[in-house]
Amino acid sequence: MSSSPYPHLLAPLDLGFLTLPNRVLMGSMHTNLEETGDWDRVARFYAERARGGAGLIVTGGMAPNAEGAVFPGAAGLFGPEDIANHRKVTRAVHEEGGRIAMQILHAGRYAYNPECVAPSPIKSPISPFVPKELDEAGIEKQIADFATAAARAREAGYDGVEIMGSEGYLINEFLVTHTNRRTDRWGGSYENRMRFPLEVVRRVRQAAGEDFIVIFRLSMIDLVPEGSTFDEVVQLAQALEKEGVNIINTGIGWHEARIPTIATSVPRAAFTWVTAKLRGKVGVPLVTSNRINTPEVAEKVLAEGHADMVSMARPFLADPAFVAKAAAGRAREIAPCIACNQACLDHTFSGRITSCLVNPRAGNETLLEIRPAAAPKRIAIVGAGPAGLSAAITAAERGHSVTLFEAADVIGGQLQMARRIPGKEEFDGLIDWFATMLTAAGVDLRLGTEATPEALAGFDEVIVATGVVPRRPGIEGEELPHVLSYVDVLARGAEVGERVAIIGAGGIGFDVAEFLTHAGESPSCNLELWLKEWGVVDPEIARGGLDPAGPHPLPSPRKVVMMQRSPGKVGRRLGKTTGWIHRLTLRMKGVKMLAGVNYERIDENGVHVSFGEARENPMLIEADNVVLCTGQISERSLAERLEAAGMTVHVIGGADVAAELDAKRAIDQGVRLAATL
Ligand code: NAP
Ligand code: SF4
């Protein structure tokens, strides 16, 4: 075996007619890039990942036909013009020595389209449209369209296709009685429900030929009621093997499942045990996935025999060179995916370009170039939060001489608070990565150092990234000793009583509520605890892997009430793909959420509130402590002093705009500014 620290991860995989260089599959992600029509941009996105060493890339889902598209107008591979566009991608990937398969995704009843189709006319809880029930001719058309898409993919130069058979899309809908109530040869017994996927694979193989990779993404644990049993999963996998698939990839949970599967609070490699159950039952290589984000985790999963290959998707947004860095012994320099979804899936599902909080270049490879500086400068940066850190690293990588001043004795700024929240442990890795990169880039870091105008005088450029301070809401009684700020709770370790009223229900209010309702070990670091908390069991024990007794949340050590002034749903502005998880977690912990609140006053008994414009229903929210999570204001005093002294400064991050600031905007602004200096 090689002397590499990742012998399993970096071992080649022989598929018979071709050999993949390593065990890393870059999983499918919809990027919205194809829909821009700029195929050079699409090609560059994938080519950078091929250059970075991904063993096999799978594209975002391409619709086989209009009714199967995730939304009207979503990219597909419909005619000669599309084939020419896709050729740009395959050529660019091959020029980098990579391999790429096109995913064929038929969205079934998840298609955002009144013309969507499914085995039975049952609306999904996450879509407004009742799908049209497919008749015999309709089913034949769908199968034929899959086969045509595969033939076109081959013509466009792809090395293979992945048939999307999981996450609750069309193929998955045929497999389970949750969505398939048919009584003809496509429904009823499992043999009948399996017929559609098997026909699709058979016809795809016929259309595409033998020396072409066919991957089937199989839903191994549906996490929905009436999902598959594990016996059915095994039966399907064996039948797929007979039809000639080359690789079986793992799908975990349907989109409508109310169990988190990829969010940051999901433990790393939380579902690889499901793939492991299938090992030995089929001869084809198995790919496992979900929350694998470092070479160490990937290596362990493979070494323990859970799978033959690992799929990582978002980690390739955070760092296209993931594999190359691991192979070169530079794993610590891999920008970590913290599974926040903030710049990837939250963007994808709101029609924006998929990017990455940690790496704003993702999806913008042709637009945001980091080139060596024409003339190296002396640059001072004040504040080592996400904005200052990313500006410092980017500027230093470009060849500038960078000094970074930080008043605290640690780097990270607001990230230091995020990392203390149970379920946000990934922030530790992000802070570590920033520290590694500061050193690698040669930034002169001055911790515990207040930057004065005198100290900044000799620099060519000064960047002020001094962040934010908590906003005082101006409520009568807020100066009482039992009233704390979120900084007291999260950064200074203040004692907090058993009854807590949280004022403000933005991201920080939710974070504080999660912090205060947990005791002991974080379930995100203990898989057994986490599975129990969410009610996930072995699919051999219960259909779909759902515990019939439901979730078993750990009891909260405190009674928490969270409030906001605005009416409507509490936590409305949380991330599109993660807000529901935060709301559900807190509900399971018994947190009470109140909207439309007027804060009349705070006294030693708690918070006196009323509701609505008419100040109705006055009541006392009894509390031992009140925690203010009422947003932030910019810390601009240094910037103002420098400007008053006639200096030109760049102000970025929270010091620039505090409203709704998050690490995504801070890092993006830091990188973009540093790219221009
Ligand atoms: P925020 O999202 O702006 O929320 C502030 C909260 O305070 C709101 O509930 C607001 O709601 C309330 N508020 C504002 N002014 C007030 C006043 N004068 N009196 C009483 N209540 C007031 O700010 P944040 O929660 O501090 O978060 C800061 C940033 O960090 C946000 O952009 C957030 O998204 C980000 N963050 C993100 C995450 C994440 O997981 N992605 C986690 C933490 C923080 P009402 O006006 O309705 O009362
Ligand atoms: Fe990972 Fe967050 Fe980047 Fe998405 S935005 S790839 S979840 S770090």
XYZ file of C-alpha atoms and ligand atoms in Angstrom:
733
model
C 0.000 0.000 0.000
C 1.203 3.552 -0.746
C 2.756 5.795 1.885
C 0.012 8.356 1.379
C -1.901 9.378 4.513
C -5.067 8.457 2.608
C -4.300 5.080 1.025
C -7.936 4.061 0.613
C -9.103 7.431 -0.651
C -6.361 7.726 -3.227
C -6.513 4.139 -4.492
C -7.626 3.730 -8.118
C -10.944 2.057 -8.897
C -11.100 -0.330 -11.848
C -14.459 -0.318 -13.588
C -13.372 -2.827 -16.258
C -13.378 -0.580 -19.312
C -11.796 2.346 -17.467
C -10.009 3.072 -14.211
C -10.831 6.004 -11.971
C -7.737 7.543 -10.350
C -9.158 7.690 -6.811
C -12.254 7.031 -4.724
C -13.696 10.537 -4.794
C -16.884 11.250 -6.672
C -17.880 14.895 -6.882
C -21.590 14.615 -6.241
C -24.269 16.252 -8.327
C -25.198 19.844 -7.542
C -27.541 22.121 -9.379
C -25.594 25.359 -9.822
C -27.988 27.481 -11.925
C -24.928 28.200 -14.096
C -26.296 26.383 -17.153
C -29.372 28.591 -17.067
C -27.189 31.714 -17.538
C -26.436 30.394 -21.044
C -22.726 31.058 -20.427
C -21.306 27.599 -21.061
C -17.701 28.789 -20.839
C -18.489 29.601 -17.225
C -20.026 26.149 -16.705
C -17.008 24.506 -18.343
C -14.568 26.451 -16.175
C -16.477 25.498 -13.009
C -16.125 21.788 -13.736
C -12.627 22.009 -15.227
C -11.248 23.543 -12.014
C -12.695 20.615 -10.056
C -11.210 18.116 -12.517
C -7.823 19.807 -12.188
C -8.242 19.618 -8.423
C -8.337 15.839 -8.622
C -11.982 14.730 -8.353
C -11.925 11.101 -9.533
C -15.303 11.299 -11.215
C -17.534 14.358 -11.509
C -21.311 14.135 -11.732
C -23.057 17.179 -13.195
C -26.121 18.895 -11.816
C -29.359 17.157 -12.755
C -30.324 17.465 -16.424
C -33.948 16.893 -17.302
C -34.746 14.191 -19.859
C -37.821 16.163 -20.982
C -39.830 19.306 -20.251
C -42.232 17.704 -17.780
C -39.335 16.293 -15.750
C -37.437 19.584 -15.386
C -37.123 20.865 -11.816
C -38.625 24.147 -13.014
C -39.764 25.333 -16.452
C -36.712 26.273 -18.466
C -34.236 24.301 -16.359
C -31.268 23.002 -18.302
C -31.443 19.705 -20.133
C -29.965 18.027 -23.133
C -32.692 18.330 -25.684
C -31.166 18.966 -29.114
C -28.040 19.684 -31.195
C -27.492 23.127 -29.674
C -27.520 21.672 -26.148
C -25.099 18.963 -27.234
C -22.649 21.595 -28.501
C -22.860 23.420 -25.156
C -22.327 20.280 -23.127
C -19.319 19.416 -25.330
C -17.598 22.544 -24.010
C -17.921 21.082 -20.533
C -16.761 17.560 -21.336
C -13.840 18.833 -23.412
C -12.683 21.182 -20.640
C -12.878 18.400 -18.045
C -11.052 15.912 -20.260
C -8.320 18.444 -20.993
C -7.672 18.523 -17.238
C -7.509 14.730 -17.165
C -10.880 14.363 -15.450
C -13.943 12.178 -16.016
C -17.488 13.449 -15.989
C -20.917 11.823 -15.960
C -24.154 13.649 -16.601
C -26.928 13.213 -14.097
C -30.339 12.565 -15.626
C -32.893 13.924 -13.204
C -36.603 13.590 -13.739
C -38.210 15.572 -10.936
C -41.585 13.797 -11.077
C -44.022 15.419 -8.677
C -41.300 17.730 -7.326
C -41.159 19.558 -10.685
C -42.264 23.144 -10.129
C -44.660 22.936 -13.030
C -48.438 22.366 -13.253
C -47.693 19.807 -15.995
C -45.625 17.632 -13.662
C -46.168 13.870 -13.800
C -45.967 10.997 -11.306
C -47.104 7.399 -10.847
C -50.154 8.595 -8.892
C -51.857 11.994 -8.587
C -50.682 12.732 -5.040
C -49.367 16.207 -4.269
C -46.108 16.456 -2.350
C -46.096 18.545 0.836
C -43.373 20.775 -0.626
C -44.969 21.528 -3.989
C -48.142 23.397 -4.969
C -49.006 21.122 -7.916
C -50.959 17.883 -8.041
C -49.044 15.741 -10.540
C -50.745 14.169 -13.544
C -50.980 10.408 -13.274
C -48.940 8.785 -16.027
C -50.765 6.340 -18.286
C -49.065 3.441 -20.059
C -48.046 5.593 -23.033
C -46.846 8.328 -20.689
C -44.653 5.872 -18.816
C -43.187 4.572 -22.064
C -42.429 8.164 -23.086
C -40.583 8.861 -19.828
C -38.464 5.727 -20.210
C -37.698 6.522 -23.850
C -36.706 10.069 -22.874
C -34.258 8.757 -20.247
C -32.687 6.543 -22.932
C -32.489 9.403 -25.428
C -30.872 11.647 -22.809
C -28.227 8.985 -22.152
C -27.484 8.609 -25.875
C -27.177 12.383 -26.190
C -24.903 12.496 -23.137
C -22.606 10.028 -24.850
C -22.688 12.101 -28.017
C -21.795 15.189 -25.972
C -18.667 13.440 -24.712
C -19.696 12.435 -21.221
C -18.039 9.367 -19.715
C -21.315 8.200 -18.287
C -24.627 9.098 -16.727
C -26.025 9.011 -13.242
C -29.679 8.034 -13.118
C -31.243 9.953 -10.264
C -33.306 7.347 -8.422
C -33.448 8.923 -4.962
C -34.519 12.027 -2.964
C -38.190 11.500 -3.875
C -37.924 12.255 -7.583
C -39.851 10.333 -10.267
C -38.011 7.012 -10.072
C -38.187 6.992 -6.273
C -41.896 7.802 -6.513
C -42.513 4.582 -8.415
C -40.719 2.543 -5.778
C -42.808 3.210 -2.690
C -46.505 3.090 -1.859
C -46.182 6.554 -0.293
C -46.453 7.898 -3.856
C -47.374 4.886 -5.979
C -50.970 3.679 -5.551
C -51.228 2.092 -8.996
C -52.892 -1.238 -9.531
C -51.457 -1.973 -13.002
C -48.094 -3.580 -13.798
C -46.267 -0.447 -12.498
C -47.728 -0.589 -8.984
C -48.827 -2.946 -6.249
C -46.169 -5.595 -5.530
C -42.540 -4.545 -5.132
C -41.713 -6.392 -8.375
C -44.166 -4.094 -10.123
C -42.972 -0.920 -8.367
C -39.350 -1.780 -9.340
C -40.290 -2.184 -12.984
C -39.890 1.507 -13.857
C -36.302 1.974 -12.584
C -35.232 -1.345 -14.079
C -36.738 -0.487 -17.470
C -35.026 2.905 -17.362
C -31.636 1.326 -16.655
C -32.112 -1.390 -19.285
C -33.025 1.110 -21.989
C -30.302 3.574 -20.957
C -27.723 0.796 -21.233
C -29.074 -0.214 -24.650
C -28.969 3.375 -25.867
C -25.556 4.291 -24.489
C -23.561 1.114 -25.101
C -21.438 -1.049 -22.831
C -18.291 1.057 -22.382
C -20.171 3.865 -20.670
C -20.518 4.441 -16.927
C -24.053 4.020 -15.638
C -24.471 5.072 -12.008
C -27.764 4.577 -10.218
C -28.452 6.800 -7.216
C -30.508 4.591 -4.960
C -32.515 5.854 -1.991
C -31.204 3.611 0.780
C -33.173 5.225 3.594
C -36.175 7.276 2.464
C -36.944 8.943 5.823
C -40.605 9.291 4.807
C -43.627 7.239 5.893
C -44.215 4.086 3.806
C -40.652 4.287 2.536
C -38.692 1.236 1.376
C -37.648 -1.541 3.707
C -34.023 -2.562 3.584
C -34.974 -5.891 1.967
C -36.486 -3.901 -0.876
C -33.325 -1.793 -1.171
C -31.237 -4.977 -1.473
C -33.659 -6.492 -3.994
C -33.508 -3.358 -6.128
C -29.719 -3.099 -5.938
C -29.323 -6.722 -7.059
C -31.777 -6.263 -9.924
C -29.985 -3.066 -11.006
C -26.697 -4.927 -11.053
C -28.233 -7.525 -13.371
C -29.369 -4.740 -15.691
C -25.769 -3.597 -15.917
C -25.244 -0.549 -13.684
C -21.545 0.048 -13.005
C -21.835 1.943 -9.735
C -24.543 2.360 -7.099
C -24.547 5.711 -5.330
C -26.350 6.391 -2.067
C -29.339 8.682 -1.658
C -30.390 9.650 1.872
C -33.872 10.972 2.566
C -36.470 12.579 0.344
C -36.618 16.333 -0.048
C -39.885 16.347 1.891
C -38.376 14.376 4.818
C -38.431 16.326 8.064
C -35.119 14.968 9.227
C -31.987 16.936 8.426
C -29.580 14.982 6.216
C -26.886 17.422 5.141
C -27.162 20.442 7.465
C -24.226 21.418 9.640
C -25.874 19.928 12.751
C -25.886 16.460 11.120
C -22.872 14.533 12.432
C -20.083 13.921 9.955
C -20.548 10.751 7.881
C -23.870 10.236 9.696
C -25.358 7.906 7.112
C -22.464 5.809 5.798
C -23.665 2.896 7.970
C -26.665 2.643 5.658
C -24.470 2.089 2.588
C -22.356 -0.346 4.592
C -25.430 -2.544 5.066
C -25.528 -3.138 1.308
C -21.894 -4.184 1.038
C -21.432 -7.799 0.124
C -24.963 -7.983 -1.249
C -23.898 -6.724 -4.702
C -20.684 -6.897 -6.672
C -20.663 -3.374 -8.131
C -18.836 -0.558 -6.324
C -20.916 1.376 -3.791
C -20.601 5.102 -3.215
C -21.572 6.561 0.133
C -22.353 10.161 0.903
C -23.628 12.944 3.187
C -21.571 15.112 5.515
C -18.191 13.793 4.456
C -16.069 16.919 4.330
C -12.443 16.132 5.145
C -9.961 13.602 3.747
C -9.670 12.118 7.257
C -13.401 11.412 7.484
C -13.467 10.047 3.922
C -10.461 7.808 4.552
C -11.998 6.443 7.758
C -15.290 5.652 6.023
C -13.460 3.725 3.307
C -10.997 2.057 5.688
C -13.886 0.813 7.809
C -15.364 -0.763 4.711
C -18.548 1.300 4.550
C -18.199 1.820 0.793
C -15.873 1.648 -2.210
C -16.050 5.355 -2.954
C -17.214 8.537 -1.261
C -19.331 11.250 -2.774
C -18.632 14.819 -1.766
C -20.470 17.682 -3.384
C -20.368 20.901 -1.372
C -16.723 20.320 -0.320
C -15.863 20.864 -3.994
C -17.513 24.266 -3.866
C -15.477 25.202 -0.806
C -12.262 23.909 -2.365
C -11.945 22.656 -5.948
C -8.461 21.311 -5.122
C -9.664 19.072 -2.279
C -8.094 15.877 -3.638
C -4.924 17.472 -4.972
C -4.219 19.107 -1.602
C -4.919 15.871 0.273
C -2.589 13.966 -2.051
C 0.143 16.594 -1.646
C 0.067 16.377 2.173
C -1.594 19.790 2.423
C -4.940 18.683 3.843
C -4.922 21.469 6.433
C -5.074 23.968 3.574
C -8.338 22.541 2.233
C -11.022 25.188 2.665
C -13.638 23.366 4.721
C -17.281 23.070 3.791
C -19.087 23.908 7.028
C -22.396 22.566 5.674
C -24.144 25.907 6.239
C -25.985 25.889 2.865
C -25.931 29.684 2.955
C -24.306 30.347 -0.413
C -25.009 27.013 -2.090
C -28.429 25.444 -1.576
C -30.048 28.611 -0.218
C -28.941 30.262 -3.469
C -29.880 27.304 -5.648
C -33.430 27.242 -4.343
C -33.903 30.974 -4.724
C -32.749 31.016 -8.342
C -29.341 32.551 -7.640
C -25.968 31.186 -8.740
C -24.744 28.483 -6.416
C -21.576 29.619 -4.692
C -19.887 29.080 -1.340
C -19.634 31.056 1.876
C -16.011 30.015 2.323
C -15.072 30.391 -1.348
C -16.845 33.209 -3.195
C -15.078 32.151 -6.402
C -17.265 29.031 -6.599
C -19.550 29.461 -9.596
C -17.754 32.723 -10.377
C -14.515 31.245 -11.685
C -14.507 33.328 -14.848
C -15.601 36.523 -13.069
C -13.505 36.620 -9.901
C -9.857 35.950 -10.691
C -7.217 36.115 -7.972
C -4.109 37.190 -9.896
C -0.637 38.119 -8.639
C -0.522 41.832 -7.809
C 1.107 44.040 -10.458
C 2.836 46.113 -7.750
C 3.178 44.645 -4.237
C 1.973 47.016 -1.527
C 2.109 47.255 2.261
C -1.425 46.635 3.452
C -2.764 46.986 7.010
C -5.977 45.267 7.980
C -7.703 45.927 11.283
C -9.920 43.178 12.642
C -9.495 39.409 12.266
C -13.132 38.469 11.815
C -14.269 36.772 8.601
C -14.017 39.973 6.516
C -10.523 40.912 7.707
C -9.235 37.349 7.566
C -10.362 36.703 4.020
C -9.052 40.074 2.837
C -5.698 39.399 4.524
C -5.254 35.933 3.040
C -6.309 36.937 -0.480
C -4.110 40.043 -0.465
C -1.094 38.116 0.837
C -1.628 35.309 -1.688
C -1.471 37.954 -4.402
C 1.976 38.999 -3.207
C 1.183 41.977 -0.983
C 2.848 42.444 2.373
C -0.023 42.224 4.858
C -0.192 43.107 8.554
C -3.350 42.055 10.378
C -4.173 43.774 13.684
C -6.596 42.134 16.113
C -7.448 43.537 19.537
C -8.530 40.143 20.944
C -6.049 37.385 21.619
C -7.713 35.041 19.103
C -8.794 35.348 15.494
C -12.350 34.721 14.285
C -14.458 37.648 15.532
C -18.130 36.637 15.542
C -17.138 33.109 14.413
C -15.829 32.555 17.937
C -19.431 32.774 19.143
C -20.862 30.634 16.346
C -18.488 27.771 17.192
C -19.926 27.502 20.717
C -23.435 26.694 19.479
C -24.288 22.988 19.646
C -24.597 21.889 16.031
C -22.173 24.505 14.750
C -18.961 22.711 15.645
C -17.844 22.980 12.009
C -16.975 26.617 12.699
C -13.972 25.343 14.667
C -12.577 23.907 11.447
C -13.189 27.164 9.625
C -11.266 29.158 12.243
C -8.427 26.608 12.118
C -8.328 26.908 8.355
C -8.099 30.698 8.522
C -5.195 30.326 10.970
C -3.408 27.861 8.679
C -3.881 30.080 5.651
C -2.663 33.217 7.433
C 0.598 31.402 8.095
C 0.797 29.805 4.641
C 0.223 33.177 2.975
C 2.777 34.905 5.219
C 0.431 37.388 6.906
C 1.999 39.256 9.840
C -0.655 38.662 12.525
C -0.613 40.971 15.557
C -2.977 39.558 18.169
C -3.903 41.543 21.265
C -2.985 44.727 19.416
C -5.164 47.802 19.098
C -4.359 49.510 15.813
C -3.815 53.240 16.308
C -3.789 55.885 13.567
C -0.042 56.259 14.228
C 0.598 52.538 13.723
C -1.347 52.618 10.461
C 0.281 55.728 9.048
C 3.019 54.103 6.958
C 0.884 51.638 4.991
C -0.105 51.964 1.315
C -3.643 50.699 1.984
C -5.669 50.409 5.194
C -8.644 48.103 5.481
C -10.925 48.518 8.483
C -12.831 45.370 9.412
C -13.632 46.194 13.015
C -16.995 44.439 12.939
C -20.051 45.173 15.037
C -21.257 45.815 18.559
C -24.605 44.596 19.901
C -27.515 46.989 19.515
C -29.155 48.212 22.742
C -32.890 48.110 22.006
C -33.831 50.907 24.422
C -36.359 48.915 26.467
C -37.167 50.204 29.952
C -35.254 48.061 32.464
C -32.603 46.788 30.015
C -29.825 47.939 32.351
C -30.956 45.584 35.157
C -28.318 43.021 36.219
C -30.262 39.977 35.032
C -30.440 41.386 31.493
C -27.606 39.970 29.394
C -26.436 40.464 25.839
C -25.782 37.526 23.564
C -22.082 38.317 23.895
C -22.336 37.798 27.681
C -23.913 34.408 27.099
C -21.901 33.094 24.150
C -18.493 34.709 24.594
C -18.194 35.567 28.283
C -19.831 32.458 29.735
C -22.384 34.319 31.877
C -24.483 32.183 34.248
C -28.015 31.821 32.915
C -31.027 30.789 35.038
C -33.716 28.228 34.301
C -36.326 30.570 32.856
C -35.058 32.698 29.985
C -36.694 35.329 27.796
C -34.867 36.021 24.539
C -35.602 39.369 22.918
C -34.984 39.201 19.169
C -35.413 36.155 16.951
C -32.855 36.594 14.178
C -29.983 34.190 13.548
C -28.379 35.089 16.882
C -31.625 34.714 18.865
C -31.971 31.208 17.442
C -28.322 30.433 18.176
C -28.713 31.582 21.783
C -31.893 29.514 22.162
C -30.094 26.408 20.852
C -27.190 27.083 23.194
C -29.445 27.444 26.231
C -31.640 24.420 25.518
C -28.756 21.942 25.257
C -26.834 20.362 28.098
C -23.958 17.924 27.919
C -22.589 16.484 24.727
C -23.771 17.950 21.448
C -25.727 15.324 19.473
C -23.913 16.611 16.385
C -20.775 14.972 17.802
C -22.488 11.753 18.896
C -24.198 9.834 16.098
C -26.180 7.486 18.328
C -27.602 10.400 20.286
C -28.398 12.321 17.125
C -30.201 9.413 15.424
C -32.271 8.899 18.571
C -33.054 12.576 18.893
C -34.415 12.705 15.325
C -36.067 9.274 15.392
C -33.930 7.597 12.729
C -33.617 3.811 12.922
C -32.216 1.014 10.807
C -34.467 0.641 7.722
C -34.361 -3.087 8.464
C -36.383 -2.346 11.607
C -38.843 0.198 10.249
C -39.899 1.288 6.756
C -38.014 4.337 5.510
C -35.819 4.285 8.633
C -38.383 6.266 10.640
C -38.781 5.301 14.277
C -42.523 4.568 14.702
C -42.241 6.140 18.173
C -41.052 9.397 16.591
C -38.176 11.641 17.675
C -36.763 11.515 21.211
C -35.422 15.006 21.852
C -33.120 15.389 24.820
C -34.808 17.428 27.537
C -33.928 21.110 27.734
C -32.301 22.311 30.950
C -34.191 25.614 30.630
C -37.604 27.003 29.753
C -37.038 29.465 26.956
C -39.358 32.023 25.355
C -38.155 33.760 22.186
C -39.804 36.944 20.929
C -39.847 39.318 17.991
C -41.732 42.527 17.292
C -42.635 41.780 13.709
C -45.746 39.702 13.058
C -45.685 36.390 11.184
C -43.529 33.327 11.414
C -40.662 33.516 13.887
C -37.363 32.867 12.112
C -38.780 33.835 8.724
C -35.460 35.231 7.562
C -33.377 32.198 8.498
C -31.809 30.214 5.640
C -34.264 28.819 3.101
C -32.976 25.272 3.414
C -32.103 25.279 7.117
C -34.642 27.547 8.834
C -37.100 24.670 9.243
C -34.452 22.632 11.063
C -33.761 25.416 13.571
C -37.484 25.986 14.170
C -38.160 22.253 14.544
C -35.181 21.710 16.877
C -36.323 24.465 19.185
C -39.942 23.305 19.065
C -38.777 19.836 20.090
C -37.022 21.512 23.024
C -40.258 23.213 24.055
C -39.129 26.744 23.162
C -42.104 29.092 22.951
C -41.974 31.556 20.048
C -43.961 34.786 20.150
C -44.374 37.247 17.271
C -45.970 40.671 17.090
C -44.680 41.515 20.580
C -44.391 44.989 22.143
C -41.773 45.116 24.888
C -43.436 47.282 27.547
C -40.697 46.994 30.167
C -38.320 44.622 31.891
C -38.328 44.209 35.675
C -36.969 41.679 38.146
C -39.846 39.292 37.326
C -39.241 39.172 33.588
C -40.469 40.952 30.474
C -43.851 42.701 30.355
C -45.240 42.463 26.851
C -48.362 43.248 24.870
C -49.378 42.290 21.358
C -50.173 44.126 18.144
C -50.769 47.778 17.407
C -53.572 47.958 19.995
C -51.158 46.690 22.697
C -53.568 43.908 23.600
C -53.211 40.901 25.918
C -50.658 42.365 28.310
C -48.730 39.623 30.059
C -45.577 38.919 31.974
C -43.025 36.551 30.475
C -41.457 35.307 33.671
C -37.710 35.014 33.441
C -34.654 34.677 35.635
C -32.619 36.160 32.813
C -33.418 38.209 29.752
C -31.030 37.923 26.790
C -30.890 40.740 24.245
C -30.387 39.470 20.688
C -31.536 42.624 19.007
C -29.095 42.935 16.139
C -25.930 44.929 15.757
C -24.539 48.299 14.824
C -21.287 48.941 12.992
C -18.110 49.551 14.995
C -16.709 52.432 12.978
C -14.898 54.536 15.553
C -11.437 53.722 14.173
C -12.563 54.315 10.588
C -13.968 57.689 11.597
C -10.772 58.681 13.409
C -8.673 57.708 10.409
C -10.914 59.552 8.001
C -10.861 62.620 10.251
C -7.059 62.474 10.080
C -7.305 62.623 6.280
C -6.525 58.956 5.577
C -8.280 56.967 2.878
C -9.525 53.662 4.236
C -11.524 50.718 2.932
C -14.289 49.697 5.343
C -15.601 46.147 4.981
C -17.775 43.590 6.779
C -19.921 44.602 9.741
C -18.037 47.869 10.128
C -19.366 48.742 6.673
C -22.986 47.539 6.956
C -24.182 45.806 10.126
C -27.724 44.989 9.048
C -28.159 41.305 8.321
C -24.428 40.866 8.179
C -23.257 37.310 8.068
C -20.035 35.493 7.354
C -21.060 35.009 3.729
C -21.233 38.711 2.978
C -18.156 39.457 5.101
C -15.951 36.888 3.344
C -17.244 37.814 -0.084
C -16.495 41.488 0.508
C -13.053 40.742 1.932
C -12.007 38.550 -0.989
C -13.416 40.877 -3.628
C -11.709 43.953 -2.207
C -8.373 42.167 -1.840
C -8.618 40.892 -5.432
C -8.604 44.492 -6.678
C -5.793 46.060 -4.633
P -30.964 40.119 13.005
O -31.092 38.945 12.148
O -31.004 41.464 12.398
O -32.082 39.986 14.125
C -32.228 40.926 15.121
C -33.504 40.639 15.909
O -33.693 41.685 16.812
C -34.735 40.555 15.078
O -35.547 39.528 15.625
C -35.396 41.890 15.241
O -36.727 41.534 15.074
C -34.958 42.307 16.631
N -34.720 43.741 16.820
C -34.011 44.578 16.024
N -34.000 45.818 16.556
C -34.679 45.755 17.699
C -35.020 46.716 18.699
N -34.614 47.979 18.607
N -35.763 46.308 19.738
C -36.174 45.036 19.853
N -35.897 44.086 18.938
C -35.153 44.455 17.871
O -29.617 40.076 13.809
P -28.920 38.885 14.562
O -29.855 37.861 15.011
O -28.096 39.567 15.594
O -28.005 38.267 13.497
C -26.992 39.041 12.887
C -26.587 38.458 11.575
O -25.891 37.267 11.778
C -27.792 38.152 10.724
O -27.530 38.499 9.393
C -27.908 36.709 10.816
O -28.466 36.146 9.660
C -26.465 36.288 10.997
N -26.462 35.019 11.658
C -26.645 33.959 10.864
C -26.718 32.756 11.443
C -26.893 31.567 10.567
O -27.049 30.470 11.052
N -26.875 31.700 9.292
C -26.634 32.599 12.797
C -26.448 33.695 13.581
C -26.381 34.932 12.984
P -37.985 42.489 15.248
O -37.573 43.772 14.636
O -39.083 41.773 14.570
O -38.184 42.524 16.716
Fe -20.427 24.265 2.275
Fe -21.626 26.470 3.215
Fe -19.950 26.557 1.115
Fe -22.348 25.462 0.869
S -21.936 27.597 1.313
S -20.444 24.665 0.094
S -22.548 24.472 2.810
S -19.447 26.032 3.222
